[in-house]
Amino acid sequence: MSSKAVILLGASLIMMGGAAMVRYSVESPVPVSEVSVAGLQAQKTSQASAEPIRPSALPTVSADAEWRARVRQAVASANPSSAPSSEASGNPSASGSPGPAGTPTPIMLLDHRPSASPSASASVAASPMPSPSGPLDLKTLHAQAVVVDTHVETPLLLTETRTKLDKNPRGQVDLQRLKEGGVDVVFFSVFVNPWRYRKLAKSQADFIIKTIKQQVAAHPDKIELAYSYPDIQRIVAQGKIAGLMGMEGGDPLGSSLDNVDYFYKQGVRYLSPTWSTHTLLGDSASQRPRWKGLSKFGKEVIQRMNKLGMLVDVSHISDAAFYDVLKTSTQPVIASHSGIRSVRMHARNLSNEMLKLLADKGGTVGIYFYPPFIDVRRSSNLAKVVDHIDAAVKLVGASHVGLGSDFDGLDAPPPVGLENAAKFPAITAELRKRGYSDTQIQQVLGGSFMRVFEQVLR
């Protein structure tokens, strides 16, 4: 594949050619010039011609004014340099586009607007604006965007079947469909089933990581593992998919803080304290409380992750653990694959209060496609997925909302219209249909997560 030209803002055109070798070392990469999200989007324009969950009652965590004030105070003290977002509100029509038809009046945030660091604001401000002649056509708009999926379970199939990354007829994700869907950045889940491997969790995680690296290394012209934000920029600029690894559940850490460093060196770049069972780090959203939030060890893990430059993922953890993460972390946190409770009442989804606090922290939520958690039925469709996106954008703005499909981890049929990774352009079309501006669509497709990656993935 021919390399993409790296466009530097205010600098000359630089060419980065040749097929890059997959990096197994996590040492700092060779310095590369900074390429903004807008720059990557501009480069793309030139090339455009099963997750079982035990049901549980929703946690009963105090959300009174005093509690909210304490959490917000902790968030503010941990981020003294944060500044209000430039978005006037979460309403898609704030930028001049008509609001989604037939939807409730957007919640006005009044004194509560999404906050972000100065660097984050700069990244969002650098997002491309629509052409003066009007909105881009859908194909060009999607091709311009840096499309990010923060959670796929494809490694489950790679390790437990004979599935290969280049051809995955059993599931929803492979290299061809990622390309067809315009996906540029994808997080492969390092998931160890605690009911099956609890005593062997670390060795099983090692096996999954080794398998991911082998599968990626077999296709150096199409995909490369990334370990930092500059890696992501470079790989996407070369026209390849940037693959990263995120650990779903803290079981592989055991009780050793040193294992955080160990898995960081192996290439893991986000970690969620729990899956659907409690761990030594804290409580899951799917079981009765044990730790009443994060454990002491869990808080130490969050602090170590902050120092290393590893993203904290709040998906799957209990409400109390969520608040503990926000009070403990000094960096933006993400929800790699979650939904919105105002659309579908479920313990795995985020309440409006949680979503606001996540945005205050500078974080982003990746909306998943798992039918039982986004709909009241075991079947769903594209429109329902976008309902969750829409609710989140109305509340906190497009710069805090993204995509985390959970493909290849669905134990129910995928949403109609989003059957596999090749269908991502359908989200672009649905957002346009609902009145979103080009800039907002590109933020949802990936710009919101790229902002967080730039700040945390050093």
Coordinates of C-alpha atoms in Angstrom, one line a residue:
M1 CA 0.0 0.0 0.0
S2 CA 1.4 3.4 -0.9
S3 CA 2.2 5.6 2.1
K4 CA 0.1 8.6 2.9
A5 CA 1.5 12.1 2.9
V6 CA 1.9 13.4 6.4
I7 CA 0.4 16.9 6.5
L8 CA 1.9 19.2 9.2
L9 CA 0.0 22.2 10.3
G10 CA 2.2 25.2 9.4
A11 CA 5.0 23.0 8.1
S12 CA 6.1 21.4 4.9
L13 CA 4.8 18.2 3.4
I14 CA 6.7 15.2 4.6
M15 CA 6.5 11.7 3.1
M16 CA 6.8 8.6 5.3
G17 CA 7.2 5.6 2.9
G18 CA 7.7 1.9 3.2
A19 CA 6.1 -0.8 5.1
A20 CA 6.9 -0.4 8.8
M21 CA 7.9 -3.4 10.9
V22 CA 5.6 -4.3 13.8
R23 CA 7.0 -3.0 17.0
Y24 CA 7.2 -5.5 19.9
S25 CA 9.3 -3.1 22.0
V26 CA 7.4 -0.5 24.0
E27 CA 10.3 1.8 24.2
S28 CA 9.6 5.4 23.0
P29 CA 9.3 5.4 19.2
V30 CA 11.6 7.3 16.9
P31 CA 10.5 10.9 17.2
V32 CA 7.9 11.9 14.6
S33 CA 6.5 15.2 13.8
E34 CA 3.2 16.0 15.4
V35 CA 0.2 15.3 13.2
S36 CA -3.2 16.7 14.4
V37 CA -6.5 14.8 14.1
A38 CA -7.4 17.4 11.4
G39 CA -4.2 16.5 9.6
L40 CA -5.0 12.8 9.6
Q41 CA -8.5 13.5 8.4
A42 CA -7.1 15.6 5.5
Q43 CA -4.7 12.8 4.5
K44 CA -7.6 10.3 4.4
T45 CA -9.5 12.6 2.0
S46 CA -6.8 12.2 -0.6
Q47 CA -7.2 8.4 -0.5
A48 CA -11.0 8.5 -0.4
S49 CA -11.4 8.4 -4.4
A50 CA -20.2 -12.9 22.9
E51 CA -20.4 -11.2 26.2
P52 CA -22.4 -13.1 28.9
I53 CA -23.6 -10.8 31.8
R54 CA -25.3 -11.9 35.0
P55 CA -28.3 -9.6 35.4
S56 CA -28.5 -7.7 38.7
A57 CA -30.4 -4.9 40.2
L58 CA -29.2 -1.4 39.6
P59 CA -26.7 -0.3 42.3
T60 CA -28.1 2.1 44.9
V61 CA -25.4 4.7 45.1
S62 CA -26.1 8.1 46.7
A63 CA -26.4 10.8 44.1
D64 CA -27.5 13.7 46.4
A65 CA -26.2 17.2 46.0
E66 CA -23.5 16.8 48.7
W67 CA -22.2 13.6 47.1
R68 CA -22.1 15.3 43.6
A69 CA -20.4 18.3 45.1
R70 CA -17.7 16.1 46.6
V71 CA -17.1 14.2 43.4
R72 CA -16.9 17.4 41.3
Q73 CA -14.6 19.0 43.9
A74 CA -12.3 16.0 43.6
V75 CA -12.4 16.1 39.8
A76 CA -11.7 19.8 39.8
S77 CA -8.7 19.5 42.2
A78 CA -7.3 16.7 40.1
N79 CA -7.6 18.8 37.0
P80 CA -6.8 22.4 38.0
S81 CA -6.0 23.5 34.5
S82 CA -9.3 22.3 33.0
A83 CA -11.3 24.8 31.1
P84 CA -14.9 24.8 29.8
S85 CA -15.5 23.2 26.4
S86 CA -16.1 25.5 23.4
E87 CA -19.4 23.8 22.7
A88 CA -22.4 25.9 23.8
S89 CA -24.3 22.8 24.7
G90 CA -24.7 19.1 23.8
N91 CA -27.4 19.9 21.3
P92 CA -26.3 18.8 17.8
S93 CA -28.0 22.0 16.4
A94 CA -25.6 24.2 18.4
S95 CA -23.3 24.5 15.4
G96 CA -26.1 25.7 13.2
S97 CA -27.4 22.3 12.0
P98 CA -31.0 21.4 12.7
G99 CA -31.6 19.2 15.7
P100 CA -32.6 15.5 15.2
A101 CA -36.2 15.3 14.2
G102 CA -38.7 14.1 16.6
T103 CA -36.4 14.0 19.6
P104 CA -37.0 15.6 23.1
T105 CA -35.7 19.1 23.8
P106 CA -32.0 18.7 24.6
I107 CA -31.0 19.1 28.3
M108 CA -29.5 22.5 28.8
L109 CA -26.4 22.1 31.0
L110 CA -26.5 25.7 32.3
D111 CA -23.4 25.9 34.6
H112 CA -22.4 22.3 33.8
R113 CA -20.6 22.1 30.5
P114 CA -18.0 19.5 29.4
S115 CA -14.6 20.4 30.5
A116 CA -11.3 19.6 28.8
S117 CA -7.6 20.4 29.2
P118 CA -6.1 23.2 27.0
S119 CA -4.5 20.6 24.8
A120 CA -7.8 18.8 24.4
S121 CA -9.6 22.0 23.5
A122 CA -6.9 22.7 20.9
S123 CA -7.4 19.2 19.3
V124 CA -11.2 19.7 19.1
A125 CA -10.7 23.2 17.7
A126 CA -8.5 21.8 15.0
S127 CA -11.3 19.5 13.8
P128 CA -12.1 20.2 10.1
M129 CA -15.1 22.4 9.4
P130 CA -17.5 21.7 6.6
S131 CA -16.7 23.2 3.2
P132 CA -18.0 26.7 2.6
S133 CA -20.1 25.3 -0.2
G134 CA -22.0 23.0 2.3
P135 CA -21.7 19.7 4.0
L136 CA -19.4 17.0 2.6
D137 CA -21.0 14.1 0.8
L138 CA -21.3 11.0 3.0
K139 CA -18.5 9.0 1.4
T140 CA -16.0 11.8 1.6
L141 CA -17.1 12.7 5.2
H142 CA -16.6 9.2 6.4
A143 CA -13.3 8.8 4.6
Q144 CA -12.0 12.0 6.1
A145 CA -12.8 11.0 9.6
V146 CA -10.3 9.1 11.8
V147 CA -12.7 6.2 12.8
V148 CA -12.0 4.6 16.1
D149 CA -13.5 1.5 17.7
T150 CA -12.3 1.1 21.3
H151 CA -13.5 -2.4 21.9
V152 CA -13.6 -5.6 19.8
E153 CA -13.5 -9.1 21.2
T154 CA -11.9 -10.7 18.1
P155 CA -9.0 -12.1 20.2
L156 CA -11.6 -14.5 21.7
L157 CA -12.0 -16.1 18.3
L158 CA -8.3 -15.9 17.4
T159 CA -7.3 -17.8 20.5
E160 CA -10.2 -20.3 20.8
T161 CA -10.9 -21.2 17.2
R162 CA -8.9 -21.3 14.0
T163 CA -10.0 -17.9 13.0
K164 CA -7.5 -15.6 11.4
L165 CA -7.4 -11.8 11.6
D166 CA -7.5 -11.5 7.8
K167 CA -10.6 -13.7 7.5
N168 CA -13.2 -14.1 10.2
P169 CA -16.3 -15.8 8.9
R170 CA -17.5 -16.6 12.4
G171 CA -17.6 -13.1 13.6
Q172 CA -17.9 -9.4 12.8
V173 CA -14.3 -8.2 12.5
D174 CA -11.5 -8.9 10.1
L175 CA -9.0 -6.8 8.2
Q176 CA -11.1 -6.7 5.0
R177 CA -14.3 -5.5 6.8
L178 CA -12.3 -3.0 8.9
K179 CA -11.0 -1.5 5.7
E180 CA -14.5 -1.5 4.1
G181 CA -15.8 0.2 7.2
G182 CA -13.1 2.9 7.1
V183 CA -11.9 1.9 10.6
D184 CA -8.5 3.4 11.3
V185 CA -7.9 2.6 15.0
V186 CA -9.1 -0.5 16.9
F187 CA -8.6 -1.8 20.4
F188 CA -8.4 -5.5 20.7
S189 CA -9.7 -6.8 24.0
V190 CA -7.4 -8.9 26.2
F191 CA -10.2 -10.7 28.0
V192 CA -9.6 -13.6 30.4
N193 CA -12.8 -15.3 31.5
P194 CA -12.6 -15.4 35.3
W195 CA -14.9 -18.4 35.6
R196 CA -12.6 -20.5 33.4
Y197 CA -9.1 -19.1 34.0
R198 CA -9.1 -17.4 37.4
K199 CA -6.0 -19.3 38.7
L200 CA -4.3 -19.0 35.3
A201 CA -5.4 -15.4 34.5
K202 CA -1.9 -14.0 33.9
S203 CA -0.6 -16.8 31.7
Q204 CA -3.9 -16.7 29.7
A205 CA -3.5 -13.0 29.2
D206 CA 0.1 -13.6 28.0
F207 CA -1.2 -16.1 25.5
I208 CA -3.9 -13.7 24.2
I209 CA -1.3 -10.9 23.8
K210 CA 1.1 -13.2 22.0
T211 CA -1.6 -14.3 19.6
I212 CA -2.6 -10.7 18.8
K213 CA 1.0 -9.8 18.1
Q214 CA 1.4 -12.8 15.8
Q215 CA -1.8 -12.1 13.9
V216 CA -0.9 -8.4 13.4
A217 CA 2.7 -9.2 12.4
A218 CA 1.4 -11.4 9.6
H219 CA -0.1 -8.4 7.8
P220 CA 2.5 -5.5 8.1
D221 CA 1.1 -3.8 5.0
K222 CA -2.4 -3.5 6.5
I223 CA -2.1 -3.2 10.3
E224 CA 0.4 -2.4 12.9
L225 CA 0.3 -2.3 16.7
A226 CA 0.5 1.1 18.3
Y227 CA 1.8 1.9 21.8
S228 CA 1.4 5.7 21.9
Y229 CA -0.4 8.6 20.3
P230 CA 2.5 9.3 17.9
D231 CA 2.4 5.7 16.9
I232 CA -1.3 6.0 16.0
Q233 CA -0.6 9.2 14.0
R234 CA 2.2 7.6 12.0
I235 CA 0.3 4.3 11.3
V236 CA -2.9 6.0 10.2
A237 CA -0.8 8.4 8.1
Q238 CA 0.6 5.4 6.2
G239 CA -2.8 4.2 5.3
K240 CA -2.8 1.3 7.8
I241 CA -5.0 0.3 10.7
A242 CA -3.5 1.1 14.1
G243 CA -4.2 -1.8 16.5
L244 CA -4.0 -1.4 20.3
M245 CA -4.6 -3.7 23.2
G246 CA -7.0 -3.1 26.1
M247 CA -7.4 -5.4 29.1
E248 CA -11.0 -6.1 30.1
G249 CA -11.0 -7.0 33.8
G250 CA -8.2 -6.9 36.3
D251 CA -7.9 -10.6 37.1
P252 CA -4.6 -11.0 35.3
L253 CA -3.0 -8.5 37.7
G254 CA -3.7 -10.8 40.7
S255 CA -2.7 -8.9 43.8
S256 CA 0.6 -7.5 42.4
L257 CA 1.0 -3.8 41.5
D258 CA 4.1 -4.8 39.5
N259 CA 1.8 -6.6 37.0
V260 CA 0.5 -3.2 35.9
D261 CA 4.0 -2.3 34.7
Y262 CA 4.4 -5.9 33.3
F263 CA 1.3 -5.6 31.1
Y264 CA 2.1 -2.1 30.1
K265 CA 5.5 -3.3 28.8
Q266 CA 3.6 -6.0 26.9
G267 CA 1.6 -3.3 25.1
V268 CA -1.7 -3.0 27.0
R269 CA -2.9 0.5 26.8
Y270 CA -6.1 0.5 28.8
L271 CA -7.5 -1.6 31.6
S272 CA -10.9 -1.9 33.2
P273 CA -10.8 -2.9 36.9
T274 CA -13.5 -5.5 36.5
W275 CA -15.5 -7.5 34.0
S276 CA -18.8 -9.0 35.1
T277 CA -17.3 -10.3 38.4
H278 CA -15.6 -8.6 41.2
T279 CA -11.8 -8.5 41.2
L280 CA -9.2 -7.5 43.8
L281 CA -9.4 -4.1 42.3
G282 CA -13.1 -3.4 43.1
D283 CA -16.7 -4.1 42.4
S284 CA -18.4 -5.1 39.1
A285 CA -21.7 -3.6 38.0
S286 CA -23.1 -7.1 37.7
Q287 CA -22.8 -8.4 41.3
R288 CA -23.7 -7.4 44.8
P289 CA -21.1 -5.0 46.3
R290 CA -18.1 -6.5 48.0
W291 CA -15.7 -3.5 48.2
K292 CA -18.3 -0.8 48.1
G293 CA -16.4 0.7 45.1
L294 CA -12.7 0.4 44.5
S295 CA -10.5 -1.5 46.9
K296 CA -7.3 0.1 48.3
F297 CA -5.4 -2.0 45.8
G298 CA -7.7 -0.8 43.0
K299 CA -6.9 2.8 43.8
E300 CA -3.2 2.1 43.8
V301 CA -3.6 0.5 40.4
I302 CA -5.3 3.6 39.0
Q303 CA -2.5 5.8 40.3
R304 CA 0.2 3.5 38.7
M305 CA -1.7 3.6 35.4
N306 CA -1.8 7.4 35.5
K307 CA 2.0 7.4 36.0
L308 CA 2.6 5.0 33.1
G309 CA 0.3 6.6 30.6
M310 CA -2.3 3.9 30.5
L311 CA -6.0 4.6 30.0
V312 CA -8.5 3.8 32.8
D313 CA -11.6 2.2 31.5
V314 CA -14.8 2.4 33.6
S315 CA -16.9 0.0 31.6
H316 CA -18.3 -2.9 33.7
I317 CA -17.5 -1.4 37.1
S318 CA -20.1 -0.5 39.7
D319 CA -21.4 3.0 40.2
A320 CA -19.5 3.3 43.4
A321 CA -16.3 2.1 41.8
F322 CA -16.9 4.6 38.9
Y323 CA -17.0 7.5 41.4
D324 CA -13.9 6.2 43.1
V325 CA -12.1 6.1 39.8
L326 CA -12.9 9.7 39.0
K327 CA -11.8 10.8 42.5
T328 CA -8.5 8.8 42.2
S329 CA -7.4 9.4 38.6
T330 CA -5.5 12.5 37.6
Q331 CA -6.1 11.8 33.9
P332 CA -9.1 11.6 31.7
V333 CA -10.8 8.2 31.8
I334 CA -12.8 6.4 29.2
A335 CA -15.8 4.0 29.0
S336 CA -14.6 1.8 26.1
H337 CA -18.0 0.1 25.6
S338 CA -21.1 1.3 27.4
G339 CA -24.5 2.7 26.9
I340 CA -26.8 5.4 28.3
R341 CA -29.3 4.6 31.0
S342 CA -31.8 7.3 30.0
V343 CA -32.3 5.3 26.8
R344 CA -32.0 1.8 28.3
M345 CA -32.1 1.3 32.1
H346 CA -29.4 -1.2 32.8
A347 CA -26.6 -1.4 35.4
R348 CA -24.0 -1.6 32.6
N349 CA -25.0 1.8 31.2
L350 CA -24.0 5.2 32.5
S351 CA -26.5 7.5 34.2
N352 CA -26.7 11.1 33.1
E353 CA -24.8 12.2 36.3
M354 CA -22.0 9.7 35.6
L355 CA -21.8 10.8 31.9
K356 CA -21.5 14.5 33.0
L357 CA -18.7 13.7 35.5
L358 CA -16.9 11.6 32.8
A359 CA -17.0 14.6 30.5
D360 CA -15.9 16.9 33.3
K361 CA -12.8 14.7 33.6
G362 CA -12.1 15.1 29.9
G363 CA -13.1 11.6 29.1
T364 CA -15.1 9.9 26.3
V365 CA -17.8 7.2 26.2
G366 CA -17.7 4.6 23.5
I367 CA -21.3 3.5 22.7
Y368 CA -21.6 -0.2 22.2
F369 CA -23.7 -2.3 19.8
Y370 CA -24.8 -5.0 22.3
P371 CA -28.6 -5.4 21.8
P372 CA -29.7 -6.6 25.3
F373 CA -27.9 -3.5 26.8
I374 CA -29.1 -0.9 24.3
D375 CA -32.6 -2.2 23.8
V376 CA -35.3 -4.0 25.9
R377 CA -35.1 -6.9 23.4
R378 CA -32.3 -9.3 22.4
S379 CA -32.5 -7.8 18.9
S380 CA -31.9 -4.2 18.0
N381 CA -31.0 -1.9 15.1
L382 CA -28.8 1.0 13.9
A383 CA -31.4 3.6 15.0
K384 CA -31.3 2.4 18.6
V385 CA -27.5 2.5 18.7
V386 CA -27.6 6.1 17.4
D387 CA -30.3 6.9 20.0
H388 CA -27.7 6.2 22.7
I389 CA -25.1 8.4 20.8
D390 CA -27.8 11.1 20.4
A391 CA -28.7 11.1 24.1
A392 CA -25.0 11.3 25.1
V393 CA -24.3 14.1 22.6
K394 CA -27.2 16.2 23.9
L395 CA -25.9 15.9 27.4
V396 CA -22.2 16.4 27.1
G397 CA -21.4 17.2 23.5
A398 CA -19.9 15.3 20.6
S399 CA -16.4 15.8 21.8
H400 CA -17.1 13.3 24.6
V401 CA -18.9 10.6 22.6
G402 CA -17.4 7.8 20.5
L403 CA -17.8 4.2 19.4
G404 CA -16.9 0.9 21.2
S405 CA -18.8 -1.8 19.2
D406 CA -18.0 -4.9 21.3
F407 CA -18.1 -6.8 18.0
D408 CA -17.2 -10.5 18.3
G409 CA -18.3 -10.4 21.9
L410 CA -22.0 -10.3 21.2
D411 CA -24.0 -13.4 22.3
A412 CA -27.0 -12.0 20.5
P413 CA -27.5 -11.0 16.8
P414 CA -25.8 -7.7 16.1
P415 CA -28.0 -4.7 15.4
V416 CA -29.7 -4.7 12.0
G417 CA -27.8 -2.3 9.9
L418 CA -24.6 -2.8 12.0
E419 CA -24.0 -6.4 11.3
N420 CA -20.2 -6.2 11.1
A421 CA -17.3 -3.7 10.9
A422 CA -17.9 -2.9 7.3
K423 CA -21.1 -1.2 8.3
F424 CA -19.6 1.8 10.2
P425 CA -20.5 4.2 7.4
A426 CA -24.2 3.6 8.3
I427 CA -23.6 5.5 11.5
T428 CA -22.3 8.5 9.5
A429 CA -25.4 8.4 7.4
E430 CA -27.7 8.1 10.4
L431 CA -26.0 11.0 12.2
R432 CA -26.3 13.2 9.1
K433 CA -30.0 12.2 8.8
R434 CA -30.5 13.5 12.4
G435 CA -29.0 16.8 11.6
Y436 CA -25.4 16.5 12.9
S437 CA -22.7 18.8 11.5
D438 CA -19.7 17.3 9.7
T439 CA -17.5 18.3 12.6
Q440 CA -19.7 16.6 15.2
I441 CA -19.9 13.4 13.1
Q442 CA -16.1 13.3 12.8
Q443 CA -15.9 13.7 16.6
V444 CA -18.2 10.8 17.3
L445 CA -16.5 8.6 14.7
G446 CA -13.1 9.0 16.4
G447 CA -12.1 12.6 17.1
S448 CA -13.3 12.5 20.7
F449 CA -11.1 9.5 21.5
M450 CA -8.2 10.8 19.6
R451 CA -8.3 13.8 21.9
V452 CA -8.0 11.6 24.9
F453 CA -5.3 9.4 23.3
E454 CA -3.2 12.5 22.7
Q455 CA -3.4 13.5 26.3
V456 CA -2.9 10.1 28.0
L457 CA -1.0 7.7 25.6
R458 CA 2.4 9.2 25.8

